[in-house]
Amino acid sequence: MNKVMLASGVALMLSMGTAHTAFAQEKTLTISVYALAQDEYKKIVYTPFEEKCGCKLVVETGNSVERIAKMDANKANPVVDMAVVSMADALSAARAGLIDKIDTSKIASFNQLYDIAKDPNGDGMSIGYTFYTTSIAYRTDKMKIESWADLLKPEYAAHIAWPNVTTNQGPPSLYMLGQALGKDTPDLAAPIEAVGEAKDDIVTFYEKSSQLVQLMQQEEIWAAPIGRFTWAPFTKLDMQIAWATPKEGQTGGMNVMIVTKNSKNRDLALQFMDFWLSAETQAKLAEALIDSPANKEAKVSEAAAKNLTYGEETAKSLKLIPSAVALDNRAGWLKSWNEKAGQ
């Protein structure tokens, strides 16, 4: 009888142990990300992390507006644990009370980041994981670009494409044009006015950067402001095309990580962020030409570096539009643009 009870007890303990192990392996982290390059992210980031943590990643994708709206709709009972968004969208989420401060003491790779990525909005609620430069791709055999204002010279304006203000490259390009004009105000009034005055000459106000390679190839344009992440296709054209380094500098953008307020998996979210921010992971993403590394210890081949925003000097030189300026002026920019540059 005792032997039967003992055997039953052992069986029960083994059963409970198995159940406990299964439960531990069923830890789930829900992340909200951009839809781009998900196959590469799965291979380089998601699957290796799942193997390391013994957990499951649930990946939700979409544009920032949709994803933040979902976070807002579920703020009483969050379904997303962490997300990646733009700097400005991170500040918007912070203002709406959707995210919490990040305990950087639990992120071992934090001190390896470039300073620009450690606290992009100055509120402790986001960490940059990748950034990019915005400058000018131009035909060196057709024009000389030393300043952002050169694009609007009468002899050049009829050969350029300019990003619409509603695109990611629109406001940063106007921001740098304003600096070149010596009228650097948050309303971007002077650069919008200048572009408006040249609107009949400018070839197109582009919505998608994918348009530009064909326009360049067909010699309809000689130059356009672009993000570095779209530079690679231009290098494959049989043309004399260079990346400009205007005297005013380069601008760009940064994508950041945020932690949802009241997330039930905060520690796991921080572990995942640490894994993504590690020099090893960042280097792999860079070599795959997915993200420019925010970790300064990520070593990248010379071939990959040519197509990325890479290196400490570049990171220090970036002139980013402050998130508060972007949020507080978006509506005004659009109104002014429609009045001055709209067609």
mmCIF file of C-alpha atoms in Angstrom, residues 44-251:
data_model
loop_
_atom_site.group_PDB
_atom_site.id
_atom_site.type_symbol
_atom_site.label_atom_id
_atom_site.label_comp_id
_atom_site.label_asym_id
_atom_site.label_seq_id
_atom_site.Cartn_x
_atom_site.Cartn_y
_atom_site.Cartn_z
ATOM 1 C CA ILE A 44 18.503 37.261 -36.815
ATOM 2 C CA VAL A 45 16.490 38.452 -33.800
ATOM 3 C CA TYR A 46 13.240 36.640 -33.044
ATOM 4 C CA THR A 47 14.130 32.956 -33.343
ATOM 5 C CA PRO A 48 17.533 33.233 -31.605
ATOM 6 C CA PHE A 49 15.900 35.102 -28.714
ATOM 7 C CA GLU A 50 13.139 32.505 -28.378
ATOM 8 C CA GLU A 51 15.790 29.797 -28.209
ATOM 9 C CA LYS A 52 17.701 31.741 -25.587
ATOM 10 C CA CYS A 53 14.767 32.641 -23.322
ATOM 11 C CA GLY A 54 12.635 29.520 -23.792
ATOM 12 C CA CYS A 55 9.715 31.789 -24.598
ATOM 13 C CA LYS A 56 7.444 32.607 -27.511
ATOM 14 C CA LEU A 57 7.387 35.871 -29.434
ATOM 15 C CA VAL A 58 4.106 37.118 -30.842
ATOM 16 C CA VAL A 59 4.861 39.699 -33.529
ATOM 17 C CA GLU A 60 2.321 42.328 -34.540
ATOM 18 C CA THR A 61 3.109 44.544 -37.529
ATOM 19 C CA GLY A 62 1.751 47.718 -39.082
ATOM 20 C CA ASN A 63 2.422 51.417 -39.438
ATOM 21 C CA SER A 64 3.013 53.552 -36.380
ATOM 22 C CA VAL A 65 -0.381 55.264 -36.407
ATOM 23 C CA GLU A 66 -2.259 51.948 -36.428
ATOM 24 C CA ARG A 67 -0.065 50.355 -33.810
ATOM 25 C CA ILE A 68 -0.144 53.249 -31.364
ATOM 26 C CA ALA A 69 -3.930 53.513 -31.799
ATOM 27 C CA LYS A 70 -4.162 49.849 -30.787
ATOM 28 C CA MET A 71 -1.985 50.483 -27.736
ATOM 29 C CA ASP A 72 -4.282 53.350 -26.775
ATOM 30 C CA ALA A 73 -7.425 51.251 -27.247
ATOM 31 C CA ASN A 74 -6.002 48.555 -24.951
ATOM 32 C CA LYS A 75 -4.240 50.746 -22.387
ATOM 33 C CA ALA A 76 -6.406 49.461 -19.513
ATOM 34 C CA ASN A 77 -5.289 45.902 -20.263
ATOM 35 C CA PRO A 78 -2.267 45.987 -22.578
ATOM 36 C CA VAL A 79 -1.850 43.267 -25.197
ATOM 37 C CA VAL A 80 1.509 44.567 -26.450
ATOM 38 C CA ASP A 81 4.576 44.464 -24.181
ATOM 39 C CA MET A 82 7.065 46.498 -26.199
ATOM 40 C CA ALA A 83 7.132 48.324 -29.497
ATOM 41 C CA VAL A 84 9.462 50.016 -31.954
ATOM 42 C CA VAL A 85 8.396 53.392 -33.352
ATOM 43 C CA SER A 86 9.880 56.712 -34.463
ATOM 44 C CA MET A 87 11.234 59.211 -31.939
ATOM 45 C CA ALA A 88 8.244 61.506 -32.413
ATOM 46 C CA ASP A 89 5.752 58.655 -32.066
ATOM 47 C CA ALA A 90 7.480 57.598 -28.849
ATOM 48 C CA LEU A 91 6.967 61.085 -27.437
ATOM 49 C CA SER A 92 3.339 61.000 -28.578
ATOM 50 C CA ALA A 93 2.858 57.688 -26.749
ATOM 51 C CA ALA A 94 4.528 59.132 -23.650
ATOM 52 C CA ARG A 95 2.243 62.172 -23.682
ATOM 53 C CA ALA A 96 -0.758 59.832 -23.944
ATOM 54 C CA GLY A 97 0.418 57.829 -20.921
ATOM 55 C CA LEU A 98 0.906 54.639 -22.935
ATOM 56 C CA ILE A 99 4.521 53.860 -22.015
ATOM 57 C CA ASP A 100 6.798 53.742 -18.980
ATOM 58 C CA LYS A 101 10.347 54.733 -18.186
ATOM 59 C CA ILE A 102 12.879 52.084 -19.143
ATOM 60 C CA ASP A 103 15.051 50.573 -16.412
ATOM 61 C CA THR A 104 18.345 50.777 -18.280
ATOM 62 C CA SER A 105 20.187 49.076 -15.412
ATOM 63 C CA LYS A 106 18.665 45.832 -16.712
ATOM 64 C CA ILE A 107 20.011 46.381 -20.237
ATOM 65 C CA ALA A 108 23.657 45.288 -20.293
ATOM 66 C CA SER A 109 24.265 46.736 -23.764
ATOM 67 C CA PHE A 110 22.921 50.188 -22.883
ATOM 68 C CA ASN A 111 26.329 51.748 -22.223
ATOM 69 C CA GLN A 112 27.578 50.472 -25.587
ATOM 70 C CA LEU A 113 25.107 52.701 -27.445
ATOM 71 C CA TYR A 114 25.983 55.986 -29.107
ATOM 72 C CA ASP A 115 24.968 58.869 -26.867
ATOM 73 C CA ILE A 116 22.373 59.993 -29.402
ATOM 74 C CA ALA A 117 20.519 56.685 -28.914
ATOM 75 C CA LYS A 118 20.533 56.438 -25.118
ATOM 76 C CA ASP A 119 17.644 58.799 -24.394
ATOM 77 C CA PRO A 120 16.491 60.365 -27.676
ATOM 78 C CA ASN A 121 13.588 62.352 -26.235
ATOM 79 C CA GLY A 122 15.200 63.203 -22.914
ATOM 80 C CA ASP A 123 12.424 61.576 -20.874
ATOM 81 C CA GLY A 124 13.908 58.134 -20.204
ATOM 82 C CA MET A 125 11.055 56.449 -22.080
ATOM 83 C CA SER A 126 12.776 55.303 -25.254
ATOM 84 C CA ILE A 127 16.055 53.856 -26.509
ATOM 85 C CA GLY A 128 17.267 54.185 -30.091
ATOM 86 C CA TYR A 129 18.066 50.941 -31.900
ATOM 87 C CA THR A 130 18.776 52.320 -35.374
ATOM 88 C CA PHE A 131 19.112 55.652 -37.117
ATOM 89 C CA TYR A 132 19.677 56.922 -40.595
ATOM 90 C CA THR A 133 21.022 60.001 -42.310
ATOM 91 C CA THR A 134 19.108 62.104 -44.783
ATOM 92 C CA SER A 135 21.150 63.907 -47.397
ATOM 93 C CA ILE A 136 21.215 64.398 -51.164
ATOM 94 C CA ALA A 137 21.910 61.848 -53.892
ATOM 95 C CA TYR A 138 23.172 63.777 -56.891
ATOM 96 C CA ARG A 139 24.864 63.527 -60.278
ATOM 97 C CA THR A 140 28.419 64.768 -59.838
ATOM 98 C CA ASP A 141 28.818 65.184 -63.591
ATOM 99 C CA LYS A 142 25.824 67.526 -63.760
ATOM 100 C CA MET A 143 25.968 69.625 -60.601
ATOM 101 C CA LYS A 144 27.913 70.626 -57.512
ATOM 102 C CA ILE A 145 26.241 70.366 -54.114
ATOM 103 C CA GLU A 146 27.926 72.154 -51.211
ATOM 104 C CA SER A 147 24.781 73.386 -49.449
ATOM 105 C CA TRP A 148 21.175 72.281 -49.111
ATOM 106 C CA ALA A 149 20.244 75.603 -50.728
ATOM 107 C CA ASP A 150 22.094 74.606 -53.915
ATOM 108 C CA LEU A 151 19.184 72.349 -54.843
ATOM 109 C CA LEU A 152 17.000 75.398 -55.493
ATOM 110 C CA LYS A 153 19.476 77.265 -57.689
ATOM 111 C CA PRO A 154 17.726 78.220 -60.956
ATOM 112 C CA GLU A 155 20.071 76.033 -62.992
ATOM 113 C CA TYR A 156 19.370 72.996 -60.776
ATOM 114 C CA ALA A 157 15.741 73.277 -59.610
ATOM 115 C CA ALA A 158 14.342 71.943 -62.899
ATOM 116 C CA HIS A 159 16.314 68.736 -62.385
ATOM 117 C CA ILE A 160 15.430 67.773 -58.816
ATOM 118 C CA ALA A 161 12.792 65.796 -56.940
ATOM 119 C CA TRP A 162 11.772 66.995 -53.488
ATOM 120 C CA PRO A 163 10.045 64.873 -50.820
ATOM 121 C CA ASN A 164 6.445 65.767 -50.044
ATOM 122 C CA VAL A 165 6.012 67.173 -46.540
ATOM 123 C CA THR A 166 3.874 64.161 -45.612
ATOM 124 C CA THR A 167 6.798 61.741 -46.121
ATOM 125 C CA ASN A 168 9.498 60.823 -43.592
ATOM 126 C CA GLN A 169 12.092 62.741 -45.603
ATOM 127 C CA GLY A 170 9.964 65.864 -46.118
ATOM 128 C CA PRO A 171 10.292 67.752 -42.812
ATOM 129 C CA PRO A 172 13.989 66.822 -42.260
ATOM 130 C CA SER A 173 14.893 68.109 -45.737
ATOM 131 C CA LEU A 174 12.989 71.346 -45.112
ATOM 132 C CA TYR A 175 14.678 71.606 -41.718
ATOM 133 C CA MET A 176 18.132 71.514 -43.327
ATOM 134 C CA LEU A 177 17.093 73.882 -46.105
ATOM 135 C CA GLY A 178 15.978 76.315 -43.395
ATOM 136 C CA GLN A 179 19.418 76.092 -41.802
ATOM 137 C CA ALA A 180 21.006 76.796 -45.169
ATOM 138 C CA LEU A 181 18.780 79.839 -45.611
ATOM 139 C CA GLY A 182 19.675 81.088 -42.135
ATOM 140 C CA LYS A 183 16.033 80.913 -41.057
ATOM 141 C CA ASP A 184 15.823 77.990 -38.678
ATOM 142 C CA THR A 185 12.348 78.260 -37.107
ATOM 143 C CA PRO A 186 10.097 75.392 -35.942
ATOM 144 C CA ASP A 187 7.329 76.371 -38.362
ATOM 145 C CA LEU A 188 9.647 75.727 -41.353
ATOM 146 C CA ALA A 189 8.067 78.814 -42.929
ATOM 147 C CA ALA A 190 11.145 80.009 -44.845
ATOM 148 C CA PRO A 191 12.088 76.675 -46.463
ATOM 149 C CA ILE A 192 8.468 75.922 -47.368
ATOM 150 C CA GLU A 193 8.244 79.384 -48.946
ATOM 151 C CA ALA A 194 11.474 78.757 -50.892
ATOM 152 C CA VAL A 195 10.289 75.381 -52.184
ATOM 153 C CA GLY A 196 6.946 76.940 -53.068
ATOM 154 C CA GLU A 197 8.661 79.589 -55.154
ATOM 155 C CA ALA A 198 10.452 76.861 -57.118
ATOM 156 C CA LYS A 199 7.509 74.452 -57.348
ATOM 157 C CA ASP A 200 6.881 75.041 -61.055
ATOM 158 C CA ASP A 201 10.469 74.064 -61.832
ATOM 159 C CA ILE A 202 10.825 71.071 -59.505
ATOM 160 C CA VAL A 203 10.263 67.830 -61.432
ATOM 161 C CA THR A 204 8.149 66.138 -58.772
ATOM 162 C CA PHE A 205 7.270 66.142 -55.093
ATOM 163 C CA TYR A 206 7.783 62.460 -54.486
ATOM 164 C CA GLU A 207 5.749 60.249 -52.176
ATOM 165 C CA LYS A 208 7.814 57.059 -52.446
ATOM 166 C CA SER A 209 11.582 56.883 -52.705
ATOM 167 C CA SER A 210 11.250 53.904 -55.046
ATOM 168 C CA GLN A 211 10.245 56.401 -57.768
ATOM 169 C CA LEU A 212 13.614 58.124 -57.667
ATOM 170 C CA VAL A 213 15.932 55.450 -59.041
ATOM 171 C CA GLN A 214 13.900 55.244 -62.251
ATOM 172 C CA LEU A 215 13.731 59.035 -62.563
ATOM 173 C CA MET A 216 17.492 59.227 -62.110
ATOM 174 C CA GLN A 217 18.084 56.398 -64.584
ATOM 175 C CA GLN A 218 15.909 58.145 -67.174
ATOM 176 C CA GLU A 219 17.812 61.388 -66.502
ATOM 177 C CA GLU A 220 14.610 63.173 -65.563
ATOM 178 C CA ILE A 221 16.262 64.216 -62.304
ATOM 179 C CA TRP A 222 19.835 64.884 -61.233
ATOM 180 C CA ALA A 223 19.293 65.046 -57.479
ATOM 181 C CA ALA A 224 16.927 64.342 -54.596
ATOM 182 C CA PRO A 225 17.046 64.340 -50.790
ATOM 183 C CA ILE A 226 16.831 60.713 -49.612
ATOM 184 C CA GLY A 227 17.274 58.553 -46.543
ATOM 185 C CA ARG A 228 20.465 56.485 -46.396
ATOM 186 C CA PHE A 229 18.459 53.267 -46.316
ATOM 187 C CA THR A 230 17.406 53.919 -49.945
ATOM 188 C CA TRP A 231 20.932 54.700 -51.172
ATOM 189 C CA ALA A 232 22.037 51.206 -52.283
ATOM 190 C CA PRO A 233 19.991 51.063 -55.542
ATOM 191 C CA PHE A 234 21.533 54.345 -56.712
ATOM 192 C CA THR A 235 25.021 52.865 -56.417
ATOM 193 C CA LYS A 236 24.056 50.184 -58.933
ATOM 194 C CA LEU A 237 23.246 52.697 -61.669
ATOM 195 C CA ASP A 238 25.905 53.228 -64.310
ATOM 196 C CA MET A 239 26.078 56.923 -63.466
ATOM 197 C CA GLN A 240 28.275 59.317 -61.528
ATOM 198 C CA ILE A 241 26.128 59.594 -58.393
ATOM 199 C CA ALA A 242 27.419 60.691 -54.993
ATOM 200 C CA TRP A 243 26.113 61.148 -51.462
ATOM 201 C CA ALA A 244 26.351 64.844 -50.588
ATOM 202 C CA THR A 245 27.928 66.176 -47.400
ATOM 203 C CA PRO A 246 26.519 69.731 -47.319
ATOM 204 C CA LYS A 247 28.226 72.300 -45.131
ATOM 205 C CA GLU A 248 25.118 72.564 -42.928
ATOM 206 C CA GLY A 249 25.417 68.863 -42.127
ATOM 207 C CA GLN A 250 23.053 65.939 -42.507
ATOM 208 C CA THR A 251 19.755 65.231 -40.850
#
